[in-house]
């Protein structure tokens, strides 16, 4: 791949395969991958551990005061072939994916001071370029000058069907209508919150993967990267 390193910002709706795409892309290009959702999940884990969330309402002051003591790092786990998230050196990858964290991360991610600190750290990570970052506000707020911005989506029904298939394959007894309602509900929260709502940046390329395969979308994206770096 080319010597010219760029910043690639991937935003979009939940459950449309952003992280799968971002990881494959980073691997293919030899870039660093940063999962910004994991960062908001780490802050949520700290709040839960300290009892600062009651009925999904955070004690904002306590959460904000703790930010200076939260150091988030990522390491690529060769054996598992996946990114691992650390909180002050502790591997919290599995813990931040638990349902309790998923259910409480939205209110934490709406605290302006939390967003401010996460964005500061994300910008630090991007200084050296050669980075793929996925989230909700990467192309609009974190790196408005990113060389390549992609806004990913797929129809709510298709995203719900993919989650339904994933959970059913794991043996979970799930209801399609409930999953669809959850997907639509999260779209609404993400797009209407006051602090950095999810929206497509003016200069982001829209990638609707409702009817294309993972391989096709990766190839499409690699071609866009080559168009920017000048590689044939
Ligand atoms: O991508 P995810 O599901 O792991 O994200 C977890 C939560 O964090 C989700 O509610 C949206 C929020 N988030 C955000 O507000 N800004 C980001 N850049 C990434 C995630």
Coordinates of N, CA and C and ligand atoms in Angstrom, one line a residue:
X1 N 0.8 -1.2 0.0 CA 0.0 0.0 0.0 C 0.9 1.3 0.0
X2 N 0.2 2.4 -0.3 CA 0.9 3.6 -0.5 C 1.6 4.2 0.7
X3 N 2.7 5.0 0.5 CA 3.4 5.7 1.6 C 2.5 6.8 2.2
X4 N 1.6 7.3 1.4 CA 0.8 8.5 1.8 C -0.3 7.9 2.8
X5 N -0.2 8.4 4.0 CA -1.2 7.9 5.0 C -2.3 8.9 5.2
X6 N -3.5 8.4 5.4 CA -4.6 9.4 5.5 C -5.5 9.0 6.8
X7 N -6.4 9.9 7.0 CA -7.4 9.6 8.1 C -8.7 9.2 7.4
X8 N -9.2 8.1 7.9 CA -10.5 7.6 7.3 C -11.5 7.6 8.5
X9 N -12.6 8.4 8.2 CA -13.6 8.5 9.2 C -14.9 7.7 8.8
X10 N -15.3 6.8 9.6 CA -16.5 6.0 9.3 C -17.6 6.3 10.3
X11 N -18.7 6.9 9.9 CA -19.8 7.1 10.8 C -21.0 6.4 10.2
X12 N -22.0 6.3 11.0 CA -23.3 5.7 10.5 C -24.2 5.2 11.6
X13 N -25.2 4.6 11.2 CA -26.2 4.1 12.1 C -25.7 2.8 12.8
X14 N -26.4 2.5 14.0 CA -25.9 1.3 14.7 C -26.3 0.1 13.9
X15 N -25.5 -1.0 14.2 CA -25.7 -2.3 13.5 C -25.7 -2.3 12.0
X16 N -24.9 -1.5 11.4 CA -24.8 -1.6 10.0 C -23.4 -2.0 9.5
X17 N -22.6 -2.5 10.5 CA -21.4 -3.2 10.2 C -20.2 -2.2 10.1
X18 N -20.3 -1.1 10.8 CA -19.2 -0.1 10.7 C -17.9 -0.7 11.2
X19 N -18.0 -1.3 12.4 CA -16.7 -1.8 13.0 C -16.1 -2.9 12.2
X20 N -16.9 -3.8 11.6 CA -16.4 -4.9 10.8 C -15.7 -4.3 9.6
X21 N -16.3 -3.3 9.0 CA -15.7 -2.7 7.8 C -14.4 -1.9 8.2
X22 N -14.5 -1.2 9.3 CA -13.3 -0.4 9.7 C -12.1 -1.3 10.1
X23 N -12.4 -2.4 10.7 CA -11.3 -3.4 11.1 C -10.7 -4.0 9.8
X24 N -11.5 -4.4 8.9 CA -11.0 -5.1 7.7 C -10.1 -4.1 6.9
X25 N -10.6 -2.8 6.9 CA -9.9 -1.8 6.1 C -8.6 -1.5 6.8
X26 N -8.6 -1.4 8.1 CA -7.3 -1.1 8.8 C -6.3 -2.2 8.6
X27 N -6.8 -3.4 8.6 CA -5.9 -4.6 8.4 C -5.3 -4.5 7.0
X28 N -6.2 -4.3 6.0 CA -5.7 -4.3 4.6 C -4.7 -3.2 4.4
X29 N -4.9 -2.0 5.0 CA -4.0 -0.9 4.8 C -2.8 -0.8 5.7
X30 N -2.9 -1.6 6.8 CA -1.8 -1.5 7.8 C -2.0 -0.3 8.6
X31 N -3.2 0.1 8.8 CA -3.5 1.3 9.6 C -4.0 0.9 11.0
X32 N -4.0 1.9 11.9 CA -4.5 1.7 13.3 C -6.0 1.8 13.3
X33 N -6.7 1.0 14.0 CA -8.2 1.1 14.1 C -8.6 1.6 15.5
X34 N -9.4 2.6 15.5 CA -9.9 3.1 16.8 C -11.4 3.0 16.8
X35 N -11.9 2.3 17.8 CA -13.3 2.1 18.0 C -13.8 3.1 19.0
X36 N -14.4 4.2 18.6 CA -14.7 5.3 19.5 C -15.9 4.9 20.4
X37 N -16.8 4.0 19.9 CA -17.9 3.5 20.7 C -17.4 2.8 22.0
X38 N -16.2 2.1 21.8 CA -15.6 1.4 23.0 C -15.2 2.4 24.0
X39 N -14.8 3.6 23.6 CA -14.3 4.6 24.6 C -15.5 5.1 25.5
X40 N -16.7 5.3 24.8 CA -17.9 5.8 25.6 C -18.3 4.6 26.5
X41 N -18.1 3.4 26.0 CA -18.5 2.2 26.8 C -17.6 2.1 28.1
X42 N -16.3 2.4 27.9 CA -15.4 2.4 29.1 C -15.8 3.4 30.2
X43 N -16.2 4.6 29.8 CA -16.6 5.6 30.7 C -17.9 5.1 31.4
X44 N -18.7 4.4 30.7 CA -20.0 3.9 31.2 C -19.7 2.8 32.2
X45 N -18.7 1.9 31.9 CA -18.3 0.9 32.8 C -17.8 1.5 34.2
X46 N -17.0 2.5 34.1 CA -16.5 3.1 35.3 C -17.7 3.7 36.1
X47 N -18.6 4.3 35.5 CA -19.8 4.9 36.2 C -20.6 3.8 36.8
X48 N -20.8 2.7 36.1 CA -21.5 1.6 36.7 C -20.8 1.0 37.9
X49 N -19.5 0.8 37.8 CA -18.7 0.2 38.9 C -18.8 1.0 40.1
X50 N -18.9 2.3 39.9 CA -18.9 3.2 41.1 C -20.3 3.6 41.6
X51 N -21.3 3.0 40.9 CA -22.7 3.3 41.3 C -23.1 4.7 41.0
X52 N -22.6 5.3 39.8 CA -23.0 6.6 39.5 C -24.1 6.7 38.4
X53 N -24.8 5.5 38.2 CA -25.9 5.5 37.3 C -27.1 4.9 38.0
X54 N -28.2 5.7 38.1 CA -29.4 5.2 38.7 C -30.5 5.3 37.7
X55 N -31.1 4.2 37.4 CA -32.1 4.1 36.4 C -31.7 4.9 35.1
X56 N -30.5 4.6 34.7 CA -30.0 5.2 33.4 C -29.7 6.7 33.5
X57 N -29.8 7.2 34.7 CA -29.5 8.7 34.9 C -28.1 8.8 35.6
X58 N -27.1 9.4 34.9 CA -25.8 9.4 35.5 C -25.7 10.6 36.5
X59 N -24.8 10.4 37.4 CA -24.4 11.6 38.3 C -23.3 12.3 37.5
X60 N -23.7 13.3 36.7 CA -22.8 13.9 35.8 C -21.5 14.4 36.4
X61 N -21.6 15.1 37.6 CA -20.4 15.7 38.2 C -19.4 14.6 38.5
X62 N -19.9 13.5 39.1 CA -18.9 12.4 39.4 C -18.3 11.8 38.2
X63 N -19.1 11.6 37.2 CA -18.5 11.1 35.9 C -17.5 12.0 35.3
X64 N -17.8 13.3 35.3 CA -16.9 14.3 34.7 C -15.6 14.4 35.5
X65 N -15.7 14.3 36.9 CA -14.5 14.4 37.7 C -13.6 13.2 37.6
X66 N -14.2 12.1 37.2 CA -13.4 10.8 37.0 C -12.6 10.8 35.7
X67 N -13.0 11.6 34.8 CA -12.4 11.5 33.4 C -10.8 11.6 33.4
X68 N -10.3 12.4 34.4 CA -8.8 12.6 34.4 C -8.1 11.3 34.8
X69 N -8.9 10.4 35.5 CA -8.3 9.2 35.9 C -8.5 8.0 35.0
X70 N -9.1 8.3 33.9 CA -9.5 7.2 32.9 C -8.5 7.2 31.7
X71 N -7.7 6.1 31.7 CA -6.8 6.1 30.5 C -7.2 4.9 29.6
X72 N -7.6 5.2 28.4 CA -8.1 4.2 27.5 C -7.1 3.9 26.4
X73 N -6.8 2.6 26.3 CA -5.8 2.2 25.3 C -6.4 1.0 24.5
X74 N -5.8 0.8 23.3 CA -6.2 -0.4 22.5 C -5.0 -1.2 22.1
X75 N -5.2 -2.5 22.0 CA -4.1 -3.4 21.5 C -4.7 -4.4 20.6
X76 N -4.0 -4.7 19.6 CA -4.5 -5.7 18.6 C -4.1 -7.1 19.2
X77 N -5.1 -8.0 19.4 CA -4.8 -9.3 20.0 C -4.6 -10.3 18.8
X78 N -3.4 -10.6 18.5 CA -3.0 -11.5 17.4 C -3.8 -12.8 17.5
X79 N -3.8 -13.4 18.7 CA -4.4 -14.7 18.9 C -5.9 -14.7 18.5
X80 N -6.6 -13.7 19.1 CA -8.0 -13.7 18.9 C -8.4 -13.0 17.6
X81 N -7.4 -12.3 17.0 CA -7.6 -11.5 15.7 C -8.6 -10.4 15.9
X82 N -8.5 -9.8 17.1 CA -9.4 -8.6 17.3 C -8.8 -7.6 18.2
X83 N -9.4 -6.4 18.2 CA -8.9 -5.3 19.0 C -9.4 -5.5 20.4
X84 N -8.5 -5.1 21.4 CA -8.8 -5.3 22.8 C -8.7 -3.9 23.4
X85 N -9.7 -3.6 24.3 CA -9.8 -2.3 24.9 C -9.3 -2.4 26.4
X86 N -8.5 -1.5 26.8 CA -7.9 -1.5 28.2 C -8.3 -0.2 28.9
X87 N -8.7 -0.4 30.2 CA -9.0 0.8 31.1 C -7.8 0.8 32.1
X88 N -7.0 1.8 32.1 CA -5.9 1.9 33.0 C -5.1 0.6 33.1
X89 N -4.9 0.0 31.9 CA -4.1 -1.3 31.8 C -4.9 -2.6 32.0
X90 N -6.2 -2.4 32.5 CA -7.0 -3.7 32.7 C -7.8 -4.0 31.4
X91 N -7.7 -5.2 31.0 CA -8.4 -5.7 29.8 C -9.9 -5.7 30.1
X92 N -10.7 -4.8 29.5 CA -12.1 -4.7 29.7 C -13.0 -5.0 28.5
X93 N -12.3 -5.6 27.5 CA -13.0 -5.8 26.2 C -14.4 -6.5 26.4
X94 N -14.4 -7.6 27.1 CA -15.6 -8.3 27.3 C -16.6 -7.5 28.1
X95 N -16.1 -6.9 29.2 CA -17.0 -6.2 30.1 C -17.8 -5.1 29.4
X96 N -17.1 -4.4 28.5 CA -17.8 -3.2 27.9 C -18.8 -3.6 26.9
X97 N -18.8 -4.9 26.5 CA -19.8 -5.4 25.5 C -21.1 -6.0 26.2
X98 N -21.0 -6.0 27.6 CA -22.2 -6.6 28.3 C -23.4 -5.7 28.1
X99 N -24.6 -6.4 28.3 CA -25.8 -5.7 28.1 C -26.0 -4.5 29.0
X100 N -25.5 -4.6 30.2 CA -25.7 -3.5 31.2 C -25.0 -2.2 30.7
X101 N -23.8 -2.4 30.1 CA -23.1 -1.3 29.5 C -23.9 -0.7 28.3
X102 N -24.3 -1.7 27.4 CA -25.0 -1.2 26.2 C -26.3 -0.4 26.6
X103 N -26.9 -0.8 27.6 CA -28.2 -0.1 28.0 C -27.9 1.2 28.7
X104 N -26.7 1.5 29.1 CA -26.4 2.7 29.9 C -25.5 3.7 29.1
X105 N -25.0 3.2 28.0 CA -24.0 4.1 27.3 C -24.6 5.3 26.6
X106 N -25.8 5.3 26.2 CA -26.4 6.4 25.6 C -26.4 7.7 26.5
X107 N -27.0 7.6 27.7 CA -26.9 8.8 28.6 C -25.5 9.3 28.9
X108 N -24.6 8.3 29.0 CA -23.2 8.8 29.2 C -22.6 9.5 28.0
X109 N -23.0 9.0 26.8 CA -22.4 9.7 25.6 C -23.1 11.0 25.3
X110 N -24.1 11.4 26.0 CA -24.7 12.7 25.8 C -24.1 13.8 26.7
X111 N -23.3 13.4 27.6 CA -22.7 14.4 28.5 C -21.6 15.2 27.8
X112 N -21.8 16.5 27.6 CA -20.9 17.3 26.8 C -19.4 17.2 27.2
X113 N -19.2 17.2 28.5 CA -17.8 17.1 29.0 C -17.1 15.8 28.6
X114 N -17.9 14.7 28.7 CA -17.4 13.4 28.3 C -17.0 13.4 26.8
X115 N -17.9 13.9 26.0 CA -17.6 14.0 24.6 C -16.4 14.8 24.3
X116 N -16.3 15.9 25.0 CA -15.1 16.8 24.8 C -13.8 16.1 25.1
X117 N -13.8 15.3 26.2 CA -12.5 14.6 26.6 C -12.3 13.4 25.6
X118 N -13.3 12.7 25.2 CA -13.1 11.6 24.2 C -12.6 12.1 22.9
X119 N -13.2 13.2 22.5 CA -12.8 13.8 21.2 C -11.3 14.3 21.3
X120 N -10.9 14.8 22.4 CA -9.5 15.2 22.6 C -8.6 14.0 22.4
X121 N -8.9 12.9 23.1 CA -8.1 11.7 23.0 C -8.1 11.2 21.6
X122 N -9.3 11.2 20.9 CA -9.4 10.7 19.6 C -8.5 11.5 18.6
X123 N -8.4 12.8 18.8 CA -7.6 13.6 18.0 C -6.1 13.3 18.2
X124 N -5.7 13.1 19.4 CA -4.4 12.7 19.8 C -4.0 11.5 18.9
X125 N -4.9 10.5 18.9 CA -4.6 9.2 18.2 C -4.5 9.4 16.7
X126 N -5.1 10.5 16.2 CA -5.1 10.7 14.7 C -3.9 11.5 14.2
X127 N -3.1 12.0 15.2 CA -2.0 12.9 14.8 C -1.1 12.3 13.8
X128 N -0.8 11.0 14.0 CA 0.2 10.4 13.1 C -0.4 9.9 11.8
X129 N -1.7 10.2 11.5 CA -2.5 9.7 10.4 C -2.4 8.1 10.3
X130 N -2.8 7.6 9.1 CA -2.8 6.1 9.0 C -3.7 5.5 10.0
X131 N -4.9 6.1 10.1 CA -5.9 5.7 11.1 C -7.3 5.5 10.5
X132 N -8.0 4.5 11.0 CA -9.4 4.3 10.6 C -10.2 4.4 11.9
X133 N -11.1 5.3 12.0 CA -11.8 5.6 13.2 C -13.3 5.5 12.9
X134 N -14.0 4.7 13.7 CA -15.5 4.6 13.5 C -16.3 5.1 14.7
X135 N -17.4 5.7 14.4 CA -18.3 6.2 15.5 C -19.5 6.9 14.9
X136 N -19.9 8.0 15.5 CA -21.0 8.8 15.1 C -20.7 10.2 14.6
X137 N -19.6 10.7 15.1 CA -19.3 12.1 14.9 C -17.8 12.3 14.4
X138 N -17.3 11.3 13.8 CA -15.9 11.3 13.4 C -15.7 12.3 12.3
X139 N -16.5 12.2 11.2 CA -16.3 13.1 10.1 C -16.9 14.5 10.3
X140 N -17.8 14.6 11.3 CA -18.4 16.0 11.5 C -17.7 16.8 12.6
X141 N -17.2 16.1 13.7 CA -16.6 16.8 14.8 C -15.1 16.5 15.0
X142 N -14.8 15.2 15.1 CA -13.5 14.8 15.5 C -12.4 15.1 14.4
X143 N -12.7 14.7 13.2 CA -11.8 15.0 12.1 C -12.6 15.6 10.9
X144 N -13.0 16.9 11.0 CA -13.7 17.5 9.9 C -12.9 17.6 8.6
X145 N -11.5 17.4 8.8 CA -10.7 17.5 7.6 C -10.2 16.1 7.2
X146 N -10.8 15.1 7.7 CA -10.3 13.7 7.3 C -10.4 13.6 5.7
X147 N -9.4 12.9 5.2 CA -9.2 12.8 3.7 C -10.4 12.0 3.1
X148 N -10.8 11.0 3.9 CA -11.9 10.1 3.4 C -13.0 10.0 4.5
X149 N -14.2 10.3 4.2 CA -15.3 10.2 5.1 C -16.4 9.3 4.5
X150 N -16.8 8.3 5.3 CA -17.8 7.4 4.8 C -19.0 7.4 5.8
X151 N -20.2 7.5 5.3 CA -21.3 7.4 6.1 C -22.1 6.1 5.8
X152 N -22.1 5.2 6.7 CA -22.6 3.9 6.4 C -24.1 3.8 6.9
X153 N -24.9 3.1 6.1 CA -26.2 2.8 6.6 C -26.7 1.6 5.8
X154 N -27.9 1.1 6.3 CA -28.6 0.0 5.6 C -30.1 0.2 6.2
X155 N -31.0 -0.3 5.5 CA -32.4 -0.1 5.9 C -32.6 -0.7 7.3
X156 N -33.5 -0.1 8.1 CA -33.7 -0.6 9.5 C -34.1 -2.1 9.5
X157 N -34.9 -2.5 8.5 CA -35.3 -3.9 8.4 C -34.2 -4.8 8.2
X158 N -33.3 -4.4 7.3 CA -32.1 -5.3 7.0 C -31.2 -5.4 8.2
X159 N -31.0 -4.2 8.9 CA -30.1 -4.2 10.1 C -30.7 -5.1 11.2
X160 N -32.0 -5.0 11.3 CA -32.7 -5.8 12.4 C -32.6 -7.3 12.0
X161 N -32.7 -7.6 10.7 CA -32.7 -9.0 10.3 C -31.3 -9.6 10.6
X162 N -30.2 -8.8 10.3 CA -28.9 -9.2 10.6 C -28.6 -9.5 12.0
X163 N -29.1 -8.6 12.9 CA -29.0 -8.8 14.3 C -29.8 -10.0 14.8
X164 N -31.0 -10.2 14.2 CA -31.8 -11.3 14.5 C -31.1 -12.6 14.2
X165 N -30.5 -12.7 13.0 CA -29.8 -13.9 12.6 C -28.6 -14.2 13.5
X166 N -27.9 -13.1 13.8 CA -26.7 -13.2 14.7 C -27.1 -13.8 16.0
X167 N -28.1 -13.3 16.6 CA -28.6 -13.7 18.0 C -29.2 -15.1 17.9
X168 N -29.9 -15.4 16.9 CA -30.5 -16.7 16.7 C -29.4 -17.8 16.6
X169 N -28.4 -17.4 15.8 CA -27.3 -18.4 15.6 C -26.6 -18.7 16.9
X170 N -26.6 -17.7 17.9 CA -26.0 -17.9 19.2 C -26.9 -18.7 20.1
X171 N -28.2 -18.9 19.6 CA -29.1 -19.7 20.4 C -30.1 -18.8 21.2
X172 N -30.0 -17.5 21.1 CA -30.9 -16.6 21.8 C -32.3 -16.7 21.3
X173 N -33.3 -16.6 22.2 CA -34.7 -16.6 21.8 C -35.1 -15.2 21.6
X174 N -35.1 -14.7 20.4 CA -35.4 -13.3 20.2 C -36.6 -13.0 19.3
X175 N -37.1 -11.8 19.4 CA -38.3 -11.5 18.6 C -38.0 -10.4 17.6
X176 N -38.3 -10.7 16.3 CA -37.8 -9.7 15.3 C -38.4 -8.3 15.5
X177 N -39.7 -8.3 15.8 CA -40.3 -7.0 16.0 C -39.7 -6.1 17.1
X178 N -39.2 -6.8 18.2 CA -38.6 -6.1 19.2 C -37.2 -5.6 18.8
X179 N -36.5 -6.4 18.0 CA -35.2 -6.0 17.5 C -35.3 -4.8 16.6
X180 N -36.4 -4.8 15.7 CA -36.6 -3.7 14.8 C -36.9 -2.5 15.5
X181 N -37.7 -2.6 16.6 CA -38.1 -1.4 17.4 C -36.8 -0.8 18.1
X182 N -35.9 -1.7 18.5 CA -34.7 -1.3 19.2 C -33.8 -0.5 18.2
X183 N -33.7 -1.1 17.0 CA -32.8 -0.4 15.9 C -33.4 0.9 15.6
X184 N -34.7 1.0 15.4 CA -35.3 2.3 15.1 C -35.2 3.3 16.2
X185 N -35.3 2.8 17.5 CA -35.3 3.6 18.7 C -33.9 4.2 18.8
X186 N -32.8 3.4 18.6 CA -31.4 3.9 18.7 C -31.1 4.9 17.6
X187 N -31.7 4.7 16.4 CA -31.5 5.7 15.3 C -32.0 7.0 15.8
X188 N -33.1 7.0 16.4 CA -33.8 8.2 16.8 C -32.9 9.0 17.9
X189 N -32.5 8.2 18.9 CA -31.7 8.8 20.0 C -30.4 9.4 19.4
X190 N -29.7 8.6 18.6 CA -28.4 9.0 18.0 C -28.6 10.3 17.2
X191 N -29.7 10.4 16.4 CA -29.8 11.5 15.5 C -30.4 12.7 16.1
X192 N -31.0 12.6 17.2 CA -31.7 13.8 17.8 C -31.1 14.4 19.0
X193 N -30.0 13.7 19.6 CA -29.4 14.3 20.8 C -28.8 15.6 20.5
X194 N -28.7 16.4 21.6 CA -28.2 17.8 21.4 C -26.7 17.8 21.1
X195 N -26.0 17.0 21.8 CA -24.5 17.0 21.7 C -24.1 16.1 20.5
X196 N -23.5 16.7 19.5 CA -22.9 15.9 18.3 C -23.9 14.9 17.8
X197 N -25.1 15.3 17.3 CA -26.0 14.2 16.8 C -25.4 13.5 15.6
X198 N -25.9 12.3 15.3 CA -25.4 11.6 14.1 C -26.0 12.2 12.9
X199 N -25.1 12.7 12.0 CA -25.6 13.2 10.7 C -24.4 13.0 9.7
X200 N -24.8 12.9 8.5 CA -23.8 12.7 7.4 C -23.1 14.0 7.1
X201 N -21.8 14.0 7.2 CA -21.1 15.2 6.8 C -21.3 15.6 5.4
X202 N -21.3 16.8 5.0 CA -21.6 17.3 3.7 C -20.7 16.5 2.6
X203 N -19.4 16.3 3.1 CA -18.4 15.8 2.1 C -18.2 14.3 2.4
X204 N -19.1 13.6 3.1 CA -19.0 12.2 3.3 C -19.7 11.4 2.2
X205 N -19.0 10.3 1.8 CA -19.6 9.4 0.8 C -20.6 8.5 1.5
X206 N -21.8 8.3 0.9 CA -22.8 7.5 1.4 C -22.6 6.0 1.0
X207 N -22.5 5.1 2.0 CA -22.4 3.7 1.6 C -23.6 3.0 2.2
X208 N -24.6 2.7 1.4 CA -25.7 1.9 1.8 C -25.4 0.4 1.5
X209 N -25.2 -0.4 2.5 CA -24.9 -1.8 2.3 C -26.0 -2.7 2.4
X210 N -27.2 -2.2 2.2 CA -28.4 -3.1 2.3 C -28.3 -4.3 1.3
X211 N -27.8 -4.0 0.1 CA -27.8 -5.1 -0.9 C -26.4 -5.4 -1.5
X212 N -25.4 -5.1 -0.7 CA -24.1 -5.6 -1.2 C -23.4 -6.4 -0.1
X213 N -22.4 -7.2 -0.5 CA -21.7 -8.0 0.4 C -20.5 -7.3 1.1
X214 N -20.0 -7.9 2.2 CA -18.9 -7.2 2.9 C -17.7 -7.1 2.0
X215 N -17.5 -8.1 1.2 CA -16.3 -8.0 0.2 C -16.5 -6.9 -0.8
X216 N -17.7 -6.7 -1.3 CA -18.0 -5.6 -2.2 C -17.8 -4.3 -1.6
X217 N -18.2 -4.1 -0.3 CA -18.1 -2.8 0.3 C -16.6 -2.5 0.6
X218 N -15.9 -3.6 1.0 CA -14.4 -3.3 1.2 C -13.7 -2.9 0.0
X219 N -14.0 -3.6 -1.1 CA -13.4 -3.3 -2.4 C -13.7 -1.8 -2.8
X220 N -15.0 -1.5 -2.7 CA -15.5 -0.1 -3.0 C -14.7 0.9 -2.2
X221 N -14.5 0.6 -0.9 CA -13.8 1.6 0.0 C -12.3 1.7 -0.4
X222 N -11.7 0.5 -0.6 CA -10.2 0.5 -1.0 C -10.0 1.3 -2.2
X223 N -10.9 1.2 -3.2 CA -10.8 2.0 -4.4 C -10.9 3.5 -4.1
X224 N -11.7 3.9 -3.2 CA -11.8 5.3 -2.8 C -10.5 5.7 -2.1
X225 N -9.9 4.9 -1.3 CA -8.6 5.2 -0.7 C -7.5 5.4 -1.7
X226 N -7.5 4.4 -2.7 CA -6.5 4.5 -3.7 C -6.6 5.8 -4.5
X227 N -7.9 6.2 -4.7 CA -8.1 7.4 -5.5 C -7.5 8.6 -4.8
X228 N -7.4 8.6 -3.4 CA -6.9 9.7 -2.7 C -5.3 9.6 -2.5
X229 N -4.9 8.4 -2.3 CA -3.4 8.2 -2.1 C -2.6 8.2 -3.4
X230 N -3.4 8.0 -4.5 CA -2.7 7.9 -5.8 C -2.2 6.6 -6.1
X231 N -2.4 5.6 -5.3 CA -1.9 4.3 -5.6 C -2.7 3.6 -6.7
X232 N -2.1 2.9 -7.6 CA -2.8 2.2 -8.7 C -3.4 0.9 -8.2
Ligands
LIG1 O1 -20.8 1.9 18.3 P1 -21.2 1.4 19.7 O2 -22.6 0.8 19.7 O3 -20.2 0.6 20.4 O4 -21.4 2.8 20.5 C1 -21.8 2.8 21.8 C2 -22.5 4.1 22.1 O5 -21.7 5.3 22.1 C3 -23.7 4.4 21.2 O6 -24.8 4.7 22.0 C4 -23.4 5.7 20.5 C5 -22.3 6.3 21.3 N1 -21.2 6.8 20.4 C6 -21.2 8.2 20.3 O7 -22.0 8.9 20.8 N2 -20.1 8.8 19.5 C7 -19.2 8.0 19.0 N3 -18.2 8.6 18.3 C8 -19.3 6.6 19.1 C9 -20.3 6.0 19.8

